Short mmCIF file of C-alpha atoms in Angstrom, two decimals:
data_model
loop_
_atom_site.label_atom_id
_atom_site.label_comp_id
_atom_site.label_asym_id
_atom_site.label_seq_id
_atom_site.Cartn_x
_atom_site.Cartn_y
_atom_site.Cartn_z
CA UNK A 1 -16.77 14.86 -1.05
CA UNK A 2 -14.40 14.80 1.90
CA UNK A 3 -13.30 17.03 4.79
CA UNK A 4 -10.23 17.20 7.03
CA UNK A 5 -8.73 19.84 9.34
CA UNK A 6 -6.37 20.00 12.31
CA UNK A 7 -4.32 22.23 14.60
CA UNK A 8 -0.89 23.44 13.43
CA UNK A 9 1.86 20.86 13.04
CA UNK A 10 4.51 23.41 12.01
CA UNK A 11 5.26 27.02 12.90
CA UNK A 12 5.29 28.46 9.37
CA UNK A 13 1.71 29.57 8.54
CA UNK A 14 2.03 29.11 4.77
CA UNK A 15 3.38 25.58 5.17
CA UNK A 16 0.60 24.80 7.67
CA UNK A 17 -2.05 25.88 5.17
CA UNK A 18 -0.44 23.95 2.31
CA UNK A 19 -0.05 20.77 4.37
CA UNK A 20 -3.64 20.92 5.61
CA UNK A 21 -4.97 21.37 2.07
CA UNK A 22 -2.79 18.58 0.63
CA UNK A 23 -3.97 16.29 3.39
CA UNK A 24 -7.64 17.05 2.72
CA UNK A 25 -7.21 16.66 -1.04
CA UNK A 26 -5.56 13.26 -0.62
CA UNK A 27 -8.84 11.41 -0.06
CA UNK A 28 -9.92 12.37 -3.58
CA UNK A 29 -6.66 11.13 -5.09
CA UNK A 30 -6.93 7.91 -3.06
CA UNK A 31 -10.03 7.04 -5.09
CA UNK A 32 -8.63 7.99 -8.48
CA UNK A 33 -10.41 11.35 -8.66
CA UNK A 34 -9.49 14.93 -9.51
CA UNK A 35 -9.99 17.86 -7.14
CA UNK A 36 -12.51 20.41 -8.44
CA UNK A 37 -12.96 22.81 -5.53
CA UNK A 38 -12.26 23.32 -1.87
CA UNK A 39 -14.05 25.16 0.93
CA UNK A 40 -11.93 26.52 3.79
CA UNK A 41 -12.78 25.22 7.27
CA UNK A 42 -11.03 27.43 9.81
CA UNK A 43 -10.94 28.43 13.47
CA UNK A 44 -8.59 31.26 14.46
CA UNK A 45 -8.00 33.20 17.70
CA UNK A 46 -8.26 36.97 17.68
CA UNK A 47 -4.56 37.10 18.53
CA UNK A 48 -3.51 35.86 15.09
CA UNK A 49 -2.50 38.72 12.84
CA UNK A 50 -4.23 39.23 9.47
CA UNK A 51 -0.88 38.50 7.83
CA UNK A 52 -0.67 35.10 9.55
CA UNK A 53 -4.25 34.19 8.68
CA UNK A 54 -3.65 35.32 5.12
CA UNK A 55 -0.55 33.15 4.83
CA UNK A 56 -2.44 30.07 6.04
CA UNK A 57 -5.25 30.63 3.54
CA UNK A 58 -2.80 31.38 0.75
CA UNK A 59 -0.96 28.12 1.43
CA UNK A 60 -4.22 26.21 1.11
CA UNK A 61 -5.32 28.08 -2.02
CA UNK A 62 -1.97 27.56 -3.75
CA UNK A 63 -2.11 23.83 -3.10
CA UNK A 64 -5.64 23.55 -4.50
CA UNK A 65 -4.55 25.54 -7.56
CA UNK A 66 -1.61 23.15 -7.99
CA UNK A 67 -4.16 20.34 -8.13
CA UNK A 68 -6.17 22.14 -10.82
CA UNK A 69 -9.04 23.18 -8.52
CA UNK A 70 -10.32 26.42 -7.02
CA UNK A 71 -11.19 27.60 -3.52
CA UNK A 72 -14.84 28.60 -3.52
CA UNK A 73 -15.12 30.20 -0.07
CA UNK A 74 -15.56 28.55 3.30
CA UNK A 75 -16.37 29.34 6.92
CA UNK A 76 -14.35 30.65 9.86
CA UNK A 77 -15.05 30.83 13.60
CA UNK A 78 -13.11 32.17 16.58
CA UNK A 79 -11.24 29.59 18.65
CA UNK A 80 -8.29 29.88 21.02
CA UNK A 81 -6.53 26.99 19.26
CA UNK A 82 -6.02 27.55 15.52
CA UNK A 83 -7.49 24.90 13.24
CA UNK A 84 -7.51 24.80 9.47
CA UNK A 85 -8.40 22.41 6.69
CA UNK A 86 -10.79 21.98 3.81
CA UNK A 87 -13.93 20.37 2.56
CA UNK A 88 -12.92 19.09 -0.89
CA UNK A 89 -15.04 18.09 -3.87
CA UNK A 90 -13.57 15.71 -6.44
CA UNK A 91 -14.84 14.02 -9.58
CA UNK A 92 -14.17 10.55 -10.95
CA UNK A 93 -15.95 8.45 -13.56
CA UNK A 94 -18.10 5.81 -11.80
CA UNK A 95 -16.40 3.03 -13.77
CA UNK A 96 -12.93 4.19 -12.72
CA UNK A 97 -13.30 4.61 -8.96
CA UNK A 98 -10.37 3.08 -7.06
CA UNK A 99 -11.09 1.62 -3.62
CA UNK A 100 -9.47 -0.29 -0.76
CA UNK A 101 -11.14 -3.48 -2.00
CA UNK A 102 -9.85 -5.49 -4.92
CA UNK A 103 -6.36 -6.53 -3.77
CA UNK A 104 -5.66 -10.16 -4.64
CA UNK A 105 -3.06 -12.80 -3.73
CA UNK A 106 0.11 -12.22 -5.71
CA UNK A 107 -0.26 -8.44 -5.85
CA UNK A 108 2.78 -6.34 -5.00
CA UNK A 109 2.37 -3.58 -2.38
CA UNK A 110 3.86 -0.13 -2.94
CA UNK A 111 3.95 3.08 -0.94
CA UNK A 112 4.64 6.51 -2.46
CA UNK A 113 5.95 8.49 0.53
CA UNK A 114 8.27 7.66 3.43
CA UNK A 115 6.78 7.32 6.91
CA UNK A 116 7.44 9.21 10.13
CA UNK A 117 5.69 12.58 9.87
CA UNK A 118 4.03 12.24 13.27
CA UNK A 119 7.30 11.37 14.99
CA UNK A 120 9.36 14.10 13.31
CA UNK A 121 6.79 16.85 13.94
CA UNK A 122 6.41 15.73 17.56
CA UNK A 123 10.18 16.00 18.01
CA UNK A 124 10.08 19.44 16.36
CA UNK A 125 7.35 20.63 18.73
CA UNK A 126 9.67 19.71 21.60
CA UNK A 127 12.61 21.53 19.96
CA UNK A 128 14.44 18.24 19.45
CA UNK A 129 14.33 17.89 15.64
CA UNK A 130 17.04 19.21 13.37
CA UNK A 131 15.93 21.86 10.83
CA UNK A 132 16.96 19.55 7.98
CA UNK A 133 14.79 16.71 9.25
CA UNK A 134 11.79 18.98 9.76
CA UNK A 135 12.24 20.50 6.29
CA UNK A 136 12.24 17.01 4.74
CA UNK A 137 9.03 16.14 6.60
CA UNK A 138 7.38 19.39 5.46
CA UNK A 139 8.31 18.72 1.82
CA UNK A 140 6.89 15.23 2.20
CA UNK A 141 3.59 16.49 3.64
CA UNK A 142 3.19 19.28 1.06
CA UNK A 143 3.62 16.92 -1.90
CA UNK A 144 0.31 16.16 -3.60
CA UNK A 145 -0.74 12.58 -4.30
CA UNK A 146 -2.22 13.73 -7.60
CA UNK A 147 0.30 12.36 -10.09
CA UNK A 148 0.91 9.13 -8.14
CA UNK A 149 -2.87 8.65 -8.36
CA UNK A 150 -2.71 9.21 -12.14
CA UNK A 151 -0.02 6.53 -12.43
CA UNK A 152 -2.02 4.12 -10.30
CA UNK A 153 -5.04 4.65 -12.54
CA UNK A 154 -3.02 4.26 -15.74
CA UNK A 155 -1.47 1.04 -14.45
CA UNK A 156 -4.87 -0.47 -13.58
CA UNK A 157 -3.94 -1.22 -9.98
CA UNK A 158 -6.04 -3.60 -7.91
CA UNK A 159 -6.60 -1.42 -4.84
CA UNK A 160 -5.62 2.01 -3.55
CA UNK A 161 -5.82 4.00 -0.33
CA UNK A 162 -3.87 6.80 1.33
CA UNK A 163 -1.90 6.37 4.54
CA UNK A 164 -2.97 8.99 7.07
CA UNK A 165 -4.04 8.99 10.71
CA UNK A 166 -4.50 5.24 11.13
CA UNK A 167 -0.85 4.55 10.18
CA UNK A 168 0.45 2.13 7.57
CA UNK A 169 -0.68 -0.85 9.63
CA UNK A 170 -4.16 0.53 10.29
CA UNK A 171 -4.82 1.52 6.69
CA UNK A 172 -3.19 -1.71 5.56
CA UNK A 173 -5.67 -3.63 7.69
CA UNK A 174 -8.53 -1.68 6.11
CA UNK A 175 -7.32 -2.76 2.66
CA UNK A 176 -6.89 -6.36 3.81
CA UNK A 177 -10.38 -6.47 5.31
CA UNK A 178 -12.04 -4.84 2.29
CA UNK A 179 -10.24 -7.23 -0.08
CA UNK A 180 -10.60 -10.38 2.09
CA UNK A 181 -6.84 -11.05 1.92
CA UNK A 182 -3.72 -10.71 4.07
CA UNK A 183 -1.13 -7.97 3.52
CA UNK A 184 2.45 -8.94 4.28
CA UNK A 185 4.85 -6.01 4.75
CA UNK A 186 8.64 -6.27 4.90
CA UNK A 187 9.74 -3.73 7.53
CA UNK A 188 13.24 -3.32 6.07
CA UNK A 189 11.73 -2.22 2.75
CA UNK A 190 9.53 0.53 4.23
CA UNK A 191 10.94 4.02 3.52
CA UNK A 192 11.40 6.27 6.56
CA UNK A 193 11.90 10.03 6.82
CA UNK A 194 15.37 11.25 7.86
CA UNK A 195 15.72 11.26 11.63
CA UNK A 196 12.46 9.46 12.35
CA UNK A 197 14.06 6.23 13.57
CA UNK A 198 16.34 8.12 15.96
CA UNK A 199 13.46 10.22 17.29
CA UNK A 200 11.34 7.10 17.78
CA UNK A 201 14.22 5.52 19.66
CA UNK A 202 14.38 8.67 21.79
CA UNK A 203 10.72 8.40 22.79
CA UNK A 204 9.19 11.06 20.52
CA UNK A 205 6.05 9.10 19.75
CA UNK A 206 2.41 10.20 19.63
CA UNK A 207 -0.84 9.45 21.38
CA UNK A 208 -2.32 8.68 17.97
CA UNK A 209 0.19 5.86 17.50
CA UNK A 210 -0.82 4.41 20.88
CA UNK A 211 -4.49 4.52 19.87
CA UNK A 212 -3.72 2.89 16.52
CA UNK A 213 -1.84 0.09 18.25
CA UNK A 214 -4.62 -0.42 20.80
CA UNK A 215 -7.34 -0.58 18.15
CA UNK A 216 -5.69 -2.53 15.32
CA UNK A 217 -3.14 -4.79 17.06
CA UNK A 218 -5.51 -7.81 17.30
CA UNK A 219 -5.35 -7.94 13.49
CA UNK A 220 -1.58 -7.40 13.13
CA UNK A 221 1.15 -10.05 13.42
CA UNK A 222 4.77 -8.88 13.66
CA UNK A 223 7.89 -11.05 13.60
CA UNK A 224 11.39 -9.82 14.44
CA UNK A 225 10.59 -6.10 14.00
CA UNK A 226 12.47 -3.62 16.22
CA UNK A 227 10.57 -1.44 18.67
CA UNK A 228 11.60 1.78 16.89
CA UNK A 229 10.41 0.42 13.54
CA UNK A 230 7.11 -0.57 15.09
CA UNK A 231 6.72 3.03 16.26
CA UNK A 232 7.18 4.09 12.61
CA UNK A 233 4.65 1.55 11.35
CA UNK A 234 2.05 2.69 13.91
CA UNK A 235 2.81 6.40 13.44
CA UNK A 236 -0.18 8.50 12.26
CA UNK A 237 0.73 10.24 9.03
CA UNK A 238 -0.33 13.71 7.93
CA UNK A 239 -0.69 13.94 4.15
CA UNK A 240 0.93 10.52 3.79
CA UNK A 241 1.49 8.62 0.59
CA UNK A 242 -0.64 6.17 -1.35
CA UNK A 243 -0.68 2.46 -0.53
CA UNK A 244 -1.01 0.58 -3.81
CA UNK A 245 -1.74 -3.06 -4.59
CA UNK A 246 -0.86 -3.96 -8.17
CA UNK A 247 -0.79 -7.34 -9.95
CA UNK A 248 2.78 -8.64 -10.18
CA UNK A 249 2.57 -8.68 -13.99
CA UNK A 250 2.10 -4.89 -13.97
CA UNK A 251 4.54 -4.03 -11.16
CA UNK A 252 7.42 -3.27 -13.55
CA UNK A 253 5.16 -0.96 -15.55
CA UNK A 254 4.29 0.88 -12.33
CA UNK A 255 7.99 1.19 -11.47
CA UNK A 256 8.85 2.59 -14.89
CA UNK A 257 5.99 5.10 -14.88
CA UNK A 258 7.05 6.46 -11.49
CA UNK A 259 10.68 6.64 -12.60
CA UNK A 260 9.78 8.43 -15.85
CA UNK A 261 7.78 10.98 -13.84
CA UNK A 262 10.72 11.64 -11.52
CA UNK A 263 8.83 10.07 -8.61
CA UNK A 264 9.48 7.09 -6.36
CA UNK A 265 7.28 4.20 -5.31
CA UNK A 266 8.75 1.71 -2.87
CA UNK A 267 7.83 -1.99 -3.06
CA UNK A 268 7.17 -2.91 0.58
CA UNK A 269 5.34 -6.21 0.52
CA UNK A 270 2.86 -8.54 -1.07
CA UNK A 271 -0.71 -9.75 -0.85
CA UNK A 272 -1.29 -13.36 0.20
CA UNK A 273 -4.20 -15.57 1.16
CA UNK A 274 -5.55 -15.06 4.65
CA UNK A 275 -6.68 -12.09 6.68
CA UNK A 276 -5.22 -9.16 8.57
CA UNK A 277 -1.68 -7.81 8.27
CA UNK A 278 1.67 -9.50 8.79
CA UNK A 279 4.97 -7.66 9.19
CA UNK A 280 8.29 -9.44 8.83
CA UNK A 281 11.72 -7.97 9.48
#
C-alpha cells in the first residue's frame, strides 16, 4: 500500500491526473507488484470547473485501468491550491518481492527513463520551455513502469527501486546503503530529457534538488562532472524510471527483453565494493 499526491506540474488537467496516478502506482512496480486498485486523494478550489475536475480524475482513472486496476473511490476536500494523487494497493507474492537491497559487486546498473522532469517542468512554469521539450517530459512522466517491472522480475534482477523525489543520486544511495555496496554511475551514460541540460545551464533548477544535495552529498563522490549534469543527477523526478541492479551474466538478457518489448533500458554504471555513490564523468 502506498500513497502520493502533489500540486499541478502541467497545465493540462488530464495529463496532470495521469502523471499523478502513474507516479503513485510506481511504488508498487518498484517492488515487483501489480496494481489492484486506487483511491483518489484530492484537494480542489471552488474555482475549478466540474469539467476540469472531471478531466483530472479521468486521467487518473485511465492510467489505473491501463495498469489493470480499478479506482474504488477516494476523498476530496476544498483547498485553494489544487492537489491530486492516489492511495494505491498492489499485490506481489511474498517470495517475489523486489527491494532496494540485494545489489552485489559486479552487477550492472540500468535506468528505464531519462532524467530531468523537475528541470523541464520548472522551465515550463516560467514560460521558458519549448512545447516539444515539455511534451517529451509529459510522455515520460505518463509512461507506466509496469512492463519494465515485469522484465526486471523475469530477469531475476538483484535489486530494484524507482527514481522519484530524491533524485538518481539520492535513490542510488538508498540502494547502496540497503545492499551494503557502492554504486558507481557514469554521468555520460545517463539519459537526459531533451532540453534539460540547457535549462539547467540557464538556472532552471528546483528547491527539491537543493534539499537532495544538502541531505545526501556527504555520501556522494563526484569526479569531473559538469555543474549542469550535477543539476540533472540531483533533480527530483516525478514518475521517474526504475533503477535496476542486475548480475552481469544476465545483463544481455535484460537488454534483449527490453528491446523485444520496444522499450529502452540504459546501462549507466556498476556496483562495486564499498559504500555510498560515486559518479565519474
